[in-house]
mmCIF file of C-alpha atoms in Angstrom:
data_model
loop_
_atom_site.group_PDB
_atom_site.id
_atom_site.type_symbol
_atom_site.label_atom_id
_atom_site.label_comp_id
_atom_site.label_asym_id
_atom_site.label_seq_id
_atom_site.Cartn_x
_atom_site.Cartn_y
_atom_site.Cartn_z
ATOM 1 C CA MET A 1 72.268 -1.956 -57.822
ATOM 2 C CA LEU A 2 74.082 0.601 -59.962
ATOM 3 C CA GLY A 3 73.339 4.293 -60.432
ATOM 4 C CA GLY A 4 71.503 4.974 -57.169
ATOM 5 C CA GLY A 5 74.537 5.836 -55.051
ATOM 6 C CA GLY A 6 75.798 8.850 -57.011
ATOM 7 C CA GLY A 7 73.483 11.291 -55.262
ATOM 8 C CA ARG A 8 74.332 9.865 -51.869
ATOM 9 C CA ARG A 9 78.052 10.087 -52.571
ATOM 10 C CA ALA A 10 77.685 13.718 -53.655
ATOM 11 C CA ALA A 11 75.672 14.530 -50.527
ATOM 12 C CA ALA A 12 78.254 12.780 -48.344
ATOM 13 C CA ALA A 13 81.056 14.786 -49.965
ATOM 14 C CA VAL A 14 79.187 18.049 -49.368
ATOM 15 C CA LEU A 15 78.552 17.087 -45.744
ATOM 16 C CA ARG A 16 82.234 16.269 -45.230
ATOM 17 C CA ARG A 17 83.255 19.657 -46.690
ATOM 18 C CA ALA A 18 80.703 21.454 -44.506
ATOM 19 C CA ALA A 19 81.924 19.605 -41.402
ATOM 20 C CA ALA A 20 85.490 20.589 -42.256
ATOM 21 C CA GLY A 21 84.431 24.216 -42.535
ATOM 22 C CA GLY A 22 84.850 24.175 -46.317
ATOM 23 C CA ARG A 23 88.645 23.941 -46.033
ATOM 24 C CA ALA A 24 90.713 21.533 -48.045
ATOM 25 C CA ALA A 25 93.129 19.209 -46.276
ATOM 26 C CA SER A 26 96.011 21.039 -47.968
ATOM 27 C CA GLY A 27 96.035 23.764 -45.300
ATOM 28 C CA GLN A 28 94.085 26.426 -47.175
ATOM 29 C CA GLY A 29 94.172 29.779 -45.406
ATOM 30 C CA GLN A 30 97.714 29.443 -44.070
ATOM 31 C CA GLY A 31 99.710 30.953 -46.944
ATOM 32 C CA GLN A 32 101.174 34.439 -47.178
ATOM 33 C CA GLY A 33 98.948 37.261 -48.281
ATOM 34 C CA GLN A 34 95.829 35.647 -46.853
ATOM 35 C CA ASP A 35 93.748 36.688 -43.919
ATOM 36 C CA PRO A 36 95.143 34.877 -40.842
ATOM 37 C CA ASP A 37 91.588 34.393 -39.553
ATOM 38 C CA ALA A 38 90.365 32.897 -42.845
ATOM 39 C CA GLY A 39 88.993 29.400 -42.379
ATOM 40 C CA GLN A 40 88.818 29.804 -38.599
ATOM 41 C CA GLY A 41 85.002 29.832 -38.554
ATOM 42 C CA PRO A 42 82.707 32.758 -37.956
ATOM 43 C CA GLY A 43 84.129 33.678 -34.556
ATOM 44 C CA PRO A 44 82.281 34.490 -31.356
ATOM 45 C CA GLY A 45 78.818 35.919 -31.762
ATOM 46 C CA ARG A 46 78.544 35.098 -35.477
ATOM 47 C CA PRO A 47 76.654 31.919 -36.432
ATOM 48 C CA GLN A 48 78.224 29.697 -39.066
ATOM 49 C CA PRO A 49 75.947 29.739 -42.126
ATOM 50 C CA LEU A 50 74.640 26.711 -43.968
ATOM 51 C CA GLU A 51 76.669 25.350 -46.881
ATOM 52 C CA PRO A 52 74.446 26.483 -49.821
ATOM 53 C CA SER A 53 74.896 23.250 -51.778
ATOM 54 C CA LEU A 54 73.322 21.281 -48.888
ATOM 55 C CA LEU A 55 69.950 22.940 -49.373
ATOM 56 C CA ARG A 56 69.106 20.877 -52.447
ATOM 57 C CA PHE A 57 69.474 17.652 -50.410
ATOM 58 C CA LEU A 58 67.583 18.714 -47.295
ATOM 59 C CA VAL A 59 63.845 18.283 -46.799
ATOM 60 C CA CYS A 60 61.618 18.664 -43.768
ATOM 61 C CA PRO A 61 61.558 15.381 -41.825
ATOM 62 C CA LEU A 62 57.846 15.878 -41.107
ATOM 63 C CA SER A 63 56.410 16.916 -44.488
ATOM 64 C CA LYS A 64 59.252 15.728 -46.776
ATOM 65 C CA ARG A 65 59.004 19.116 -48.543
ATOM 66 C CA PRO A 66 61.897 21.425 -49.498
ATOM 67 C CA LEU A 67 63.082 23.989 -46.977
ATOM 68 C CA ARG A 68 64.011 27.647 -47.404
ATOM 69 C CA TYR A 69 67.214 28.995 -45.848
ATOM 70 C CA GLU A 70 66.738 32.216 -43.881
ATOM 71 C CA GLU A 71 70.116 33.907 -43.563
ATOM 72 C CA ALA A 72 68.932 36.538 -41.055
ATOM 73 C CA THR A 73 67.986 33.904 -38.464
ATOM 74 C CA ASN A 74 70.291 31.104 -39.716
ATOM 75 C CA GLU A 75 67.378 28.670 -39.907
ATOM 76 C CA LEU A 76 65.740 26.317 -42.379
ATOM 77 C CA ILE A 77 62.092 27.300 -42.787
ATOM 78 C CA ASN A 78 59.128 25.088 -43.638
ATOM 79 C CA GLU A 79 56.520 27.678 -44.542
ATOM 80 C CA GLU A 80 53.819 25.042 -45.074
ATOM 81 C CA LEU A 81 54.009 23.819 -41.454
ATOM 82 C CA GLY A 82 55.145 27.123 -39.971
ATOM 83 C CA ILE A 83 58.306 25.792 -38.337
ATOM 84 C CA ALA A 84 61.996 26.707 -38.431
ATOM 85 C CA TYR A 85 64.919 24.341 -37.833
ATOM 86 C CA PRO A 86 68.017 25.931 -36.263
ATOM 87 C CA ILE A 87 71.475 25.682 -37.799
ATOM 88 C CA VAL A 88 74.173 25.182 -35.151
ATOM 89 C CA ASP A 89 77.836 25.489 -36.176
ATOM 90 C CA GLY A 90 76.823 25.100 -39.824
ATOM 91 C CA ILE A 91 74.897 21.871 -39.125
ATOM 92 C CA PRO A 92 71.095 21.853 -39.472
ATOM 93 C CA ASN A 93 69.312 20.467 -36.410
ATOM 94 C CA MET A 94 66.470 18.652 -38.158
ATOM 95 C CA ILE A 95 64.965 17.126 -35.024
ATOM 96 C CA PRO A 96 61.298 18.217 -35.002
ATOM 97 C CA GLU A 97 61.397 18.912 -31.249
ATOM 98 C CA ALA A 98 64.225 21.403 -31.853
ATOM 99 C CA ALA A 99 62.193 23.401 -34.383
ATOM 100 C CA ARG A 100 60.494 26.607 -33.342
ATOM 101 C CA THR A 101 57.024 27.675 -34.440
ATOM 102 C CA THR A 102 56.998 30.588 -36.859
ATOM 103 C CA ARG A 103 53.264 31.295 -36.682
ATOM 104 C CA LYS A 104 50.467 30.911 -34.159
ATOM 105 C CA LYS A 105 48.226 28.356 -35.892
ATOM 106 C CA PRO A 106 48.648 25.823 -38.725
ATOM 107 C CA PRO A 107 46.981 26.931 -41.998
ATOM 108 C CA ALA A 108 44.123 24.404 -41.641
ATOM 109 C CA GLU A 109 43.041 26.032 -38.371
ATOM 110 C CA ASP A 110 43.268 29.557 -39.822
ATOM 111 C CA SER A 111 40.877 28.725 -42.667
ATOM 112 C CA LYS A 112 38.082 27.274 -40.471
ATOM 113 C CA GLN A 113 35.127 29.507 -39.689
ATOM 114 C CA PRO A 114 33.261 29.041 -36.336
#
C-alpha cells in the first residue's frame, strides 16, 4: 500500500530527533563561540519540554482527542476528561494510570441535578 507511510515516517523522524535531544549527529553545540552547555539538556531541576512538532501527532489514548501542552506543568492536558499526562525527559508518558486528575468530577457528573 502506497501513500500511508509518509505520516508515520515523519512522526518517527520527529521522535528520533526528540530522543536525541534535538541535536544533529554532526556534533552540534561543540564549536567555538557556542554555549558549552548547549545541547546538554535542561539540567538539574528543569524539566525537558516537549518537542512542539510532536503535539500534532499525539492524541489521548482514552478519548482519541487532541491534547494541549501546558508548559508551566510540562504536561499534556485532556480538558474533556480532566486528566494530564506527564512529560518525563521530553517523552510524554501516555499511560492512563500515570495521568493525574485535573478536576474533581467528570463533566457528566457535574451537570446532573439531584
